[in-house]
Coordinates of C-alpha atoms in Angstrom, one line a residue:
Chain A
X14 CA 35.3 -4.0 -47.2
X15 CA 36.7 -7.7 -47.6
X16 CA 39.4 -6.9 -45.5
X17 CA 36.4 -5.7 -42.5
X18 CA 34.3 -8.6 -42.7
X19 CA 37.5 -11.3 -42.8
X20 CA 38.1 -9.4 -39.6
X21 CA 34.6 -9.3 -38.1
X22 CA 32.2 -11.6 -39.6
X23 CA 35.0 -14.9 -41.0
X24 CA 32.1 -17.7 -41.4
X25 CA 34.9 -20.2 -40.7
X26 CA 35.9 -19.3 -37.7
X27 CA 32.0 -18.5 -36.8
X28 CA 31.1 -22.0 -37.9
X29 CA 34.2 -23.1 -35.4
X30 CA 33.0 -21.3 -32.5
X31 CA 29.3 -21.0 -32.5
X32 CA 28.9 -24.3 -30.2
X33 CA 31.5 -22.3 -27.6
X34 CA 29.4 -19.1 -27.8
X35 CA 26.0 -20.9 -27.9
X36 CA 27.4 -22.8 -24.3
X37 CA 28.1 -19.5 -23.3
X38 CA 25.0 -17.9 -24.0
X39 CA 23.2 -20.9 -22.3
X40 CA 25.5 -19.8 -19.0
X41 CA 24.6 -16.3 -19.0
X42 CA 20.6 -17.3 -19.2
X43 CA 21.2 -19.6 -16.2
X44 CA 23.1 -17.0 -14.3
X45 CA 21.2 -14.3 -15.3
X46 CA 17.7 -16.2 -14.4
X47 CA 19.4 -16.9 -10.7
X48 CA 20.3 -13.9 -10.7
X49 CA 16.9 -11.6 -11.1
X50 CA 15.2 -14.7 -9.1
X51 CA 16.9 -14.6 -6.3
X52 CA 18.0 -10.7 -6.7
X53 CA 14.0 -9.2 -6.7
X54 CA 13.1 -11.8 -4.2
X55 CA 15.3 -10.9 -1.6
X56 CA 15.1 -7.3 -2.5
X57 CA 11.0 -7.1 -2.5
X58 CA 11.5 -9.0 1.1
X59 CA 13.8 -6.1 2.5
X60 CA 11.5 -3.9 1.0
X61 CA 8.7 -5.3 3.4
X62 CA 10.5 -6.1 6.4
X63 CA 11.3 -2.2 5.9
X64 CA 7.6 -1.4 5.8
X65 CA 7.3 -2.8 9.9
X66 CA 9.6 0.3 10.9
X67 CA 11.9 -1.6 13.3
X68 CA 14.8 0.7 14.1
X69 CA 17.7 -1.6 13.8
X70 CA 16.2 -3.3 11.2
X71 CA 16.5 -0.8 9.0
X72 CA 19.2 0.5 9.5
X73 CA 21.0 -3.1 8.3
X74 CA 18.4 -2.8 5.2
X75 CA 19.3 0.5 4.3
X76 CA 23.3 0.3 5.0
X77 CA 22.7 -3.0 2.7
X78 CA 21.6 -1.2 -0.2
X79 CA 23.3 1.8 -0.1
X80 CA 27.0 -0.4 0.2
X81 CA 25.8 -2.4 -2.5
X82 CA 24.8 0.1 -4.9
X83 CA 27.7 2.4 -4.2
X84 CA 30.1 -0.8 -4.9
X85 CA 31.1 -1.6 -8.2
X86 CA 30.0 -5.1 -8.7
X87 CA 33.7 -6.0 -10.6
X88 CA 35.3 -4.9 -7.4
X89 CA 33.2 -7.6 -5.2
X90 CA 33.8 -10.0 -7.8
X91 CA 37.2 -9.6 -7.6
X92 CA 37.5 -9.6 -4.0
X93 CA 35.3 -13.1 -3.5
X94 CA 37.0 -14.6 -6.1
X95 CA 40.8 -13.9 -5.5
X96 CA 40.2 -12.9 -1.5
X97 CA 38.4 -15.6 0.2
X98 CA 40.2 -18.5 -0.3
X99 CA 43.2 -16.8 2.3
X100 CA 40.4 -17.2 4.4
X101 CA 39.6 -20.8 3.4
X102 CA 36.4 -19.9 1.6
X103 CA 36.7 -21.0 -2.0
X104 CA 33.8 -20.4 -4.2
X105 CA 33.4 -21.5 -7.8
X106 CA 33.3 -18.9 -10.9
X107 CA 29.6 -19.0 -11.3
X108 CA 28.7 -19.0 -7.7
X109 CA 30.1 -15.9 -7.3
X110 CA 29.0 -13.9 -10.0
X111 CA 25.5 -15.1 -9.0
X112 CA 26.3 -14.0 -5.3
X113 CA 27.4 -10.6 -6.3
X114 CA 25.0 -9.7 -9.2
X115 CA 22.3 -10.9 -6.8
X116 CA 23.4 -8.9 -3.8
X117 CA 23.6 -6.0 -6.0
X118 CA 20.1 -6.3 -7.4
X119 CA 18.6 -7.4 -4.3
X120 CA 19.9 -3.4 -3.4
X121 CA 18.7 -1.5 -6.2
X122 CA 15.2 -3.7 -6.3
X123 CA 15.0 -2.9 -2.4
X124 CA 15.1 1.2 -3.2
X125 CA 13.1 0.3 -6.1
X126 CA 9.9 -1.3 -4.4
X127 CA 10.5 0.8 -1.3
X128 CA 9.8 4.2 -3.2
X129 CA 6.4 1.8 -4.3
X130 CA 5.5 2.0 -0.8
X131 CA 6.2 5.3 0.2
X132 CA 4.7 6.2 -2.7
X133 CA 1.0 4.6 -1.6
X134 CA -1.9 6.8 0.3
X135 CA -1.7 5.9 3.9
X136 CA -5.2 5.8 3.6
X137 CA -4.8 2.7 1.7
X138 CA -2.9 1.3 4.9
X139 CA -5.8 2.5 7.4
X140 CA -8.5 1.6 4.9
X141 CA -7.1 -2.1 4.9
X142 CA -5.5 -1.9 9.3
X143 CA -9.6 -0.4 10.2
X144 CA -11.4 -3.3 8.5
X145 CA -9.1 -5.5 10.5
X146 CA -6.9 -7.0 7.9
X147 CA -4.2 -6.4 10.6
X148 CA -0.7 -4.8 9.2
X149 CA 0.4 -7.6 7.5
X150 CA -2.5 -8.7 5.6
X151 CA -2.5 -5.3 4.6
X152 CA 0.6 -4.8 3.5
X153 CA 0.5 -8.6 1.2
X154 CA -3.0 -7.5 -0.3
X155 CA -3.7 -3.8 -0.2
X156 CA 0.2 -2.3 -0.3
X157 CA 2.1 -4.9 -2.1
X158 CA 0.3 -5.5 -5.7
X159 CA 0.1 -1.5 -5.4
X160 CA 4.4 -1.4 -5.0
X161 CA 5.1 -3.6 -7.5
X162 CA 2.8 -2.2 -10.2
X163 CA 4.7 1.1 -9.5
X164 CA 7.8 -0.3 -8.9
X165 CA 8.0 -2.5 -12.8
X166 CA 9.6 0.4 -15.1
X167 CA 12.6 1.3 -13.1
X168 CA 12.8 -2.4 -12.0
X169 CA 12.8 -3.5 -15.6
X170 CA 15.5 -1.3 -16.4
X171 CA 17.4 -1.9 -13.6
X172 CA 17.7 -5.9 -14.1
X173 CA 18.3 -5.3 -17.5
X174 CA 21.6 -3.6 -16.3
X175 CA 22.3 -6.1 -14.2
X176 CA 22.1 -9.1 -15.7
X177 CA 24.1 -7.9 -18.9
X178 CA 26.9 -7.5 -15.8
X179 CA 26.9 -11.5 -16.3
X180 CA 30.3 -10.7 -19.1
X181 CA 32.1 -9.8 -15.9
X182 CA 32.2 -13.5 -15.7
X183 CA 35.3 -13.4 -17.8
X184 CA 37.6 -11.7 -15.2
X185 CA 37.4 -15.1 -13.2
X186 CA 36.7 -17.5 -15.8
X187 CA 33.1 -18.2 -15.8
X188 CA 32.6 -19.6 -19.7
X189 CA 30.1 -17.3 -20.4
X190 CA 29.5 -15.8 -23.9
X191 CA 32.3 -12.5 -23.0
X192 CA 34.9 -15.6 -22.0
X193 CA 34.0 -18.3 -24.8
X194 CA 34.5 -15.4 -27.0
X195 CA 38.0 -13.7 -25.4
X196 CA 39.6 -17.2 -25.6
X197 CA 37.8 -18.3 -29.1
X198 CA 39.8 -14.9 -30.5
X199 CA 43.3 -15.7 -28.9
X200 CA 42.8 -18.8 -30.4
X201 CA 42.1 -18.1 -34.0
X202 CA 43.3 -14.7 -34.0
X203 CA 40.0 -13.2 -35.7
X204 CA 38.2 -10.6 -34.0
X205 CA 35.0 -12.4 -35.2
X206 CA 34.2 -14.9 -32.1
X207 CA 33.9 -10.9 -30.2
X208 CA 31.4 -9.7 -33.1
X209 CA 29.3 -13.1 -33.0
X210 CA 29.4 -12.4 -28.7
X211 CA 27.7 -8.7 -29.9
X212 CA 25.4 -10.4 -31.7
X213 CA 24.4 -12.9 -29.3
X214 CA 24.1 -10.2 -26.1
X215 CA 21.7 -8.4 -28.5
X216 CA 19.7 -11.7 -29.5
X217 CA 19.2 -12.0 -25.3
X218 CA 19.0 -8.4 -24.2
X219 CA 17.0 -6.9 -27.2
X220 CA 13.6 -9.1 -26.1
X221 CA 14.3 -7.1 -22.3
X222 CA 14.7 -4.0 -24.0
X223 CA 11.6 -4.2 -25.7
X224 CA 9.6 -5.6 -22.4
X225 CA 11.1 -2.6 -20.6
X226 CA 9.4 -0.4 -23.8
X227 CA 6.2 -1.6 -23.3
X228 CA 5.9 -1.8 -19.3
X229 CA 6.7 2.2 -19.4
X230 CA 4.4 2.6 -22.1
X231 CA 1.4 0.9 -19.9
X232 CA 1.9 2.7 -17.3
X233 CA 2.4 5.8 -19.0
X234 CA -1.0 5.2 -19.9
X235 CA -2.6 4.6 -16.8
X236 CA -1.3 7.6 -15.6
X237 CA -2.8 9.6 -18.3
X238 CA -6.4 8.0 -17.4
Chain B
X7 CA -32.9 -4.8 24.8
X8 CA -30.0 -4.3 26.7
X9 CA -29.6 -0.7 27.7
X10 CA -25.6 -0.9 27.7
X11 CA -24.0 1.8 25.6
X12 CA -22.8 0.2 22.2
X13 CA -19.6 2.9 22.3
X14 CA -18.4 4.5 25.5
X15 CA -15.4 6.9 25.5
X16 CA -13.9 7.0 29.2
X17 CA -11.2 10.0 30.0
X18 CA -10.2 9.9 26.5
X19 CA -6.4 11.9 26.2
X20 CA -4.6 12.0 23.2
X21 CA -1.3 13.9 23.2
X22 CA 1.2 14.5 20.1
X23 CA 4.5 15.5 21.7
X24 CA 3.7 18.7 23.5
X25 CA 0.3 19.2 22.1
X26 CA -2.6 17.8 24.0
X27 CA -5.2 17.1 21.4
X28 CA -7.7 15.7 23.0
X29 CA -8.4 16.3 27.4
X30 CA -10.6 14.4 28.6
X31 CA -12.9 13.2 26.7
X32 CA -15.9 11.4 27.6
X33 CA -19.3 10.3 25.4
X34 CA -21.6 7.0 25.2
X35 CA -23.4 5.9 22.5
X36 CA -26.7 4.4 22.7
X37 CA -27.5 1.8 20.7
X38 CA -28.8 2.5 17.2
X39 CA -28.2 6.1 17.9
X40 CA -26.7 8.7 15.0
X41 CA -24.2 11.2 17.5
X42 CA -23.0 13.9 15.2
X43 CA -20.0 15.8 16.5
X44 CA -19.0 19.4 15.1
X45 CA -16.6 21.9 15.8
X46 CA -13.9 24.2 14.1
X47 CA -11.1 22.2 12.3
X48 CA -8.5 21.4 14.6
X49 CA -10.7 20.4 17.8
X50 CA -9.5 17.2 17.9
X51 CA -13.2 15.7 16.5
X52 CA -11.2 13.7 14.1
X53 CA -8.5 12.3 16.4
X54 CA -11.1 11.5 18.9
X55 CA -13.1 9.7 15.8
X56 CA -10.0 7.8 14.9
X57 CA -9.2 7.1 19.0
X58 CA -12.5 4.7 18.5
X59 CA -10.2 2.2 16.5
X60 CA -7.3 2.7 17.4
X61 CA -6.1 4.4 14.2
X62 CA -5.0 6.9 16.0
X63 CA -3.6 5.4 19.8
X64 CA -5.0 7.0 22.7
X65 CA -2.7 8.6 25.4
X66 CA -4.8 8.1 28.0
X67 CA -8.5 6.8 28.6
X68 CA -10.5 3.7 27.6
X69 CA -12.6 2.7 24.3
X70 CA -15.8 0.4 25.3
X71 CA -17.0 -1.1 22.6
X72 CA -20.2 -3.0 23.6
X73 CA -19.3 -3.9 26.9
X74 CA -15.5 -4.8 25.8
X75 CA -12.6 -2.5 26.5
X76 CA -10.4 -2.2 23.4
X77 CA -7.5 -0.2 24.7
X78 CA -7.1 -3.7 26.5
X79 CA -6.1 -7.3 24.8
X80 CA -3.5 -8.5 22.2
X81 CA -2.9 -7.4 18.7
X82 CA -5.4 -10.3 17.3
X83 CA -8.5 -8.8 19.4
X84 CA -8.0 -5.0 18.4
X85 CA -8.2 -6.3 14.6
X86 CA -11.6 -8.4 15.5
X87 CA -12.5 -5.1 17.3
X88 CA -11.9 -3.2 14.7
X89 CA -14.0 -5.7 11.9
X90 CA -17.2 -4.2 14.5
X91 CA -15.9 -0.7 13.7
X92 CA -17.0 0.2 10.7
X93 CA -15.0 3.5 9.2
X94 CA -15.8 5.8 6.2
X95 CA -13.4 8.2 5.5
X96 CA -13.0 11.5 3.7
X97 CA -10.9 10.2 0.8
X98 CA -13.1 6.9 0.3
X99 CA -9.6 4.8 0.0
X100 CA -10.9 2.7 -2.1
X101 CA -7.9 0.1 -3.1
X102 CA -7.7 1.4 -6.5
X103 CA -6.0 -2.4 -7.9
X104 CA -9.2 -3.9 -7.5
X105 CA -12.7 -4.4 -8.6
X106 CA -15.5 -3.1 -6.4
X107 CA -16.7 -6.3 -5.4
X108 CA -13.3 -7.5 -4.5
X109 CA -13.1 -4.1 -2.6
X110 CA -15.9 -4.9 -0.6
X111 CA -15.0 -8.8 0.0
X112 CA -11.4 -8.4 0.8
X113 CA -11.9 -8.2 4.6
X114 CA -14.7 -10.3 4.5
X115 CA -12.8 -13.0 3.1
X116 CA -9.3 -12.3 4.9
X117 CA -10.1 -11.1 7.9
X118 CA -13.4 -12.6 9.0
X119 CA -13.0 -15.7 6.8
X120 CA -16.2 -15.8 5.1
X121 CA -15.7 -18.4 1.8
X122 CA -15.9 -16.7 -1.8
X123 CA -19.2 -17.4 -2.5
X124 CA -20.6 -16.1 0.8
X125 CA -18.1 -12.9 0.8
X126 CA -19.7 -12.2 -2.8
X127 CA -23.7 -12.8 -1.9
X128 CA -23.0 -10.5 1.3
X129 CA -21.0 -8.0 -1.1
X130 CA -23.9 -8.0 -3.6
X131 CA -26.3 -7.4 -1.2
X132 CA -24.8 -4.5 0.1
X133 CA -24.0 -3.1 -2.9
X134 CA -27.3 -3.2 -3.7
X135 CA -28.3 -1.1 -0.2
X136 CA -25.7 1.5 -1.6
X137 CA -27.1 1.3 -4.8
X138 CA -24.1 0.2 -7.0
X139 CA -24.9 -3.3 -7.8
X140 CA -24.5 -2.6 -11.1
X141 CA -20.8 -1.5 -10.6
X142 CA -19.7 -4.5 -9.0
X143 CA -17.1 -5.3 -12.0
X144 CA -16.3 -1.8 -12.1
X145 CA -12.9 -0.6 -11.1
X146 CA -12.9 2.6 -8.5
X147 CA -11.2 4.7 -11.1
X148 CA -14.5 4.0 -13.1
X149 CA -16.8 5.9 -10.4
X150 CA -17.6 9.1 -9.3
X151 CA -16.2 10.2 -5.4
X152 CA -20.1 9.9 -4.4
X153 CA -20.1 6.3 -5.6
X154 CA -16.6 5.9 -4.3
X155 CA -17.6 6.9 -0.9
X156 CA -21.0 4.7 -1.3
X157 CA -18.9 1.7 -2.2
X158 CA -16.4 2.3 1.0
X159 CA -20.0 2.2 3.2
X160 CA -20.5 -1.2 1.9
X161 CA -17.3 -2.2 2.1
X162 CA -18.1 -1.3 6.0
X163 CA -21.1 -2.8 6.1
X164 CA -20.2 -6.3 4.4
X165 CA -18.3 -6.8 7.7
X166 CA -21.8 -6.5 10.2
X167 CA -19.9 -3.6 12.5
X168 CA -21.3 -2.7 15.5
X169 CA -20.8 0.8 15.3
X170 CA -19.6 2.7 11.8
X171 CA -17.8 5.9 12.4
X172 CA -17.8 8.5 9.7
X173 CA -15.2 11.3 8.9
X174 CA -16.2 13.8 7.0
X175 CA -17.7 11.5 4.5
X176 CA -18.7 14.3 2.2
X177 CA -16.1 16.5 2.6
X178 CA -13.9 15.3 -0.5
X179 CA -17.5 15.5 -2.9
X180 CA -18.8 17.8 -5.3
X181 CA -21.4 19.2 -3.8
X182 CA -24.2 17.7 -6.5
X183 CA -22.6 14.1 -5.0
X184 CA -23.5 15.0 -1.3
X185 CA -27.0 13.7 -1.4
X186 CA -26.4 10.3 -2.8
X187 CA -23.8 9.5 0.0
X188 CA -26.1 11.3 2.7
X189 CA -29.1 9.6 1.9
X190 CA -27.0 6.1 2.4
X191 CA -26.2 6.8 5.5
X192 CA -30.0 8.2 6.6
X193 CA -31.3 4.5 5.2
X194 CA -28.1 3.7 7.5
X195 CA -30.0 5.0 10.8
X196 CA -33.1 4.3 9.9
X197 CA -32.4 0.4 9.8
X198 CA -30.8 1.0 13.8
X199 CA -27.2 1.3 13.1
X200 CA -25.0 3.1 15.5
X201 CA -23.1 6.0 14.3
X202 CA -20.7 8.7 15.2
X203 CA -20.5 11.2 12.2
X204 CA -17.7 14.3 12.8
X205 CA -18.9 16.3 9.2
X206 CA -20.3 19.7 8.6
X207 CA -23.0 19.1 7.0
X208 CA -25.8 20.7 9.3
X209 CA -29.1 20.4 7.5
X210 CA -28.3 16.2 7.4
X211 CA -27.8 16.9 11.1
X212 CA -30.6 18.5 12.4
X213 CA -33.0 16.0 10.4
X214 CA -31.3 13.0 11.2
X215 CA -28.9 13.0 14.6
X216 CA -30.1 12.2 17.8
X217 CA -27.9 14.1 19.4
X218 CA -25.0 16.5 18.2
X219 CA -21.6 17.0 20.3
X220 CA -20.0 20.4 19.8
X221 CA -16.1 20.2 20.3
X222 CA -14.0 22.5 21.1
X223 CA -9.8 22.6 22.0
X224 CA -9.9 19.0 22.8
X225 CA -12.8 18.9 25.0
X226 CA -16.5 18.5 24.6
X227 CA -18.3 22.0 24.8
X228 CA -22.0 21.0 24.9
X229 CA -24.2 18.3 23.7
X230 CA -27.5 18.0 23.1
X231 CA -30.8 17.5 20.6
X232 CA -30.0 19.2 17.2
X233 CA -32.8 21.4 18.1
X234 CA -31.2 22.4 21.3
X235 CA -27.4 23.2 20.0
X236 CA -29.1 24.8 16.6
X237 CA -31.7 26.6 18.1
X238 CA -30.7 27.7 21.5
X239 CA -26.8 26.9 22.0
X240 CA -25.7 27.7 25.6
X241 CA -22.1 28.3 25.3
X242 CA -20.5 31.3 23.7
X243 CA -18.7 29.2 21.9
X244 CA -20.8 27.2 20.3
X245 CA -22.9 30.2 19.2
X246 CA -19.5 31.2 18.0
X247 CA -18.8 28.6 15.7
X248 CA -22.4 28.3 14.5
X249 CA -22.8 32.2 13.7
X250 CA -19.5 31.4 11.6
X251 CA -20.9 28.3 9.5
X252 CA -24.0 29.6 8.9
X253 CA -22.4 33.1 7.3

């Protein structure tokens, strides 16, 4: 038992590290606020741009998605990282975590809020097009708050699983909590700057978790008025 | 008074692929006049309802709506045509996100630009014709279909249409909900609003339409006074379809 928490839980070496893990932590929220920002933004946009059924349009919106959900993010991370600067691109850590995890939400939310739509009566479209709101007005104030009320459980989820991609960071040195941890342990030797990076994903993804609880449980509830 | 029909239906084709819906089809309004249109389901008296605002594009023909030709004209003057186009429709679609008095002000305030306060004092005031003042904070999942389909009127109304065009507006009801929505739209005619009402419900007809259109295949069979198509139809199809309703 003394031997397992020198191992995990050595309050020296916890005492030494917690500034490098809190740092990270601080990184991850930035990154992972960027990320479901600009990730649900541009993916709610696609979503609506996909509602005008222009042809070539969609077909870039749905080859978008469906490239970016089939890729694994590490892969893309990888690629931008070590890959374009022999083209004369070179992008910085963060930058391209946020591009990727961004890209990658933007796809998933995209599917997400485009199965809102086509989930919605099109009588709601002709009720709002014959009073002569016009397709566009209908679509921001009849079809939209409709979409994204049916769109918040699996969108939940789905950021959730994205932003706790941020530890993928580490692979290209992003000092996020994964990385602050990896090089606090090959410092000290003691597994416990990985055990205090545990704690500190659950102290930022248990609140989400719980959020995600209660969204399903409202609409749960609506759907069994 | 102008003698102008308020709604005038010229060579009126509607074609989906193959299928010609509607041939031909011509009918004018009068103003403040309640034309009732019946026929077996798939004659085409919905399409040709939906033709009137362009819900549903027309292949062919021409929509004159008080003079004005709305087949013709840029996307901004079909959507003021269509705020003078009232339409109720068999599923109410009602925007189940809001309140009913945001229901009913939404287009007011959006489309014709009317400010909040004025939006809402029209809204009330409608609401009150329909007889669901008292619901105004309600939300539509609150009501019954007959108030649903009462609030969708005013939502109509709020908007001072020309014309309001009814399809099936009873057809989705209970049948103990029927008279509530019916007697709405009698108060309707009898304060000189235009309407053309495709529904099945006879007795409302033959009390309250001027005239009733009997359609047939895509084309108009025979018109007349209700008396006339009720009591003495001319075509064998017409006698047809009524023998068959009545059973």
């Amino acid at each position: 038992m003394q031997n397992f928490l020198q191992t995990f839980f050595n309050t020296k070496v916890m005492a030494q590290y917690l500034p490098d893990i809190l740092s990270g932590m601080l990184v991850a929220i930035w990154i992972g606020l960027a990320v479901v920002v600009a990730g649900i933004a541009g993916g709610l946009a696609l979503a609506c741009l996909r509602t005008y059924r222009i042809r070539a349009c969609n077909v870039f919106i749905i080859c978008f998605a469906d490239i970016f959900r089939a890729l694994p993010p590490l892969v893309l991370i990888l690629l931008l990282y070590f890959g374009l600067p022999g083209a004369g691109i070179r992008l910085s850590g963060p930058m391209v975590l946020f591009i990727v995890l961004a890209l990658t939400l933007a796809a998933f939310a995209e599917e997400i809020f485009w199965a809102g739509f086509a989930s919605i009566e099109k009588g709601q479209w002709e009720a709002g097009i014959s009073t002569g709101l016009g397709f566009s007005r209908t679509l921001i104030y009849v079809a939209l708050p409709q979409a994204v009320r049916l769109a918040m459980p699996p969108l939940v989820n789905r950021v959730l699983a994205i932003t706790k991609m941020t530890a993928l960071g580490s692979v290209i040195g992003v000092s996020e909590i994964l990385s602050a941890a990896t090089t606090a342990q090959s410092f000290s030797g003691s597994a416990t700057p990985l055990s205090m990076a545990a704690i500190a994903y659950l102290i930022l993804f248990l609140p989400l978790v719980f959020v995600a609880r209660m969204v399903e449980r409202r609409q749960d509830m609506r759907r069994g008025r | 008074m102008n003698n102008r029909p308020m709604l005038e239906i010229v060579s009126l084709q509607k074609r989906f692929g193959e299928n010609l819906i509607l041939r031909d089809i011509n009918l004018k309004v009068a103003r403040g006049e309640l034309v009732f249109i019946i026929g077996p389901s798939g004659s085409g008296k919905s399409t040709m309802l939906r033709c009137c605002n362009r819900l549903e594009e027309p292949s062919e023909g021409d929509i004159i709506l008080d003079g004005r030709n709305i087949m013709s004209g840029t996307s901004r003057d079909l959507d003021q045509m269509r705020l003078k186009v009232g339409m109720v429709f068999q599923g109410f679609h009602l925007y189940p996100h809001m309140s009913v008095l945001k229901n009913v002000t939404l287009a007011q305030r959006k489309a014709l630009g009317r400010s909040a306060d004025e939006a809402n004092a029209r809204a009330m005031d409608m609401l009150d014709r329909v007889g669901l003042a008292e619901k105004a904070n309600a939300m539509p999942s609150e009501l019954s279909g007959g108030q649903q389909q009462r609030v969708a009127i005013a939502r109509s109304l709020a908007l001072d249409p020309l014309v309001m065009l009814f399809d099936e507006p009873t057809s989705a009801l209970d049948p103990e909900l029927v008279g509530s929505v019916l007697a709405v739209m009698k108060d309707l005619k009898s304060k000189g609003m235009t309407m053309l009402v495709v529904s099945h419900e006879m007795e409302f007809a033959r009390e309250t339409a001027d005239r009733v259109v009997f359609m047939d295949g895509g084309v108009i069979v025979e018109e007349g006074a209700p008396e006339e198509i009720f009591g003495a139809p001319k075509a064998d199809r017409t006698r047809a379809f009524l023998s068959r309703v009545r059973r």
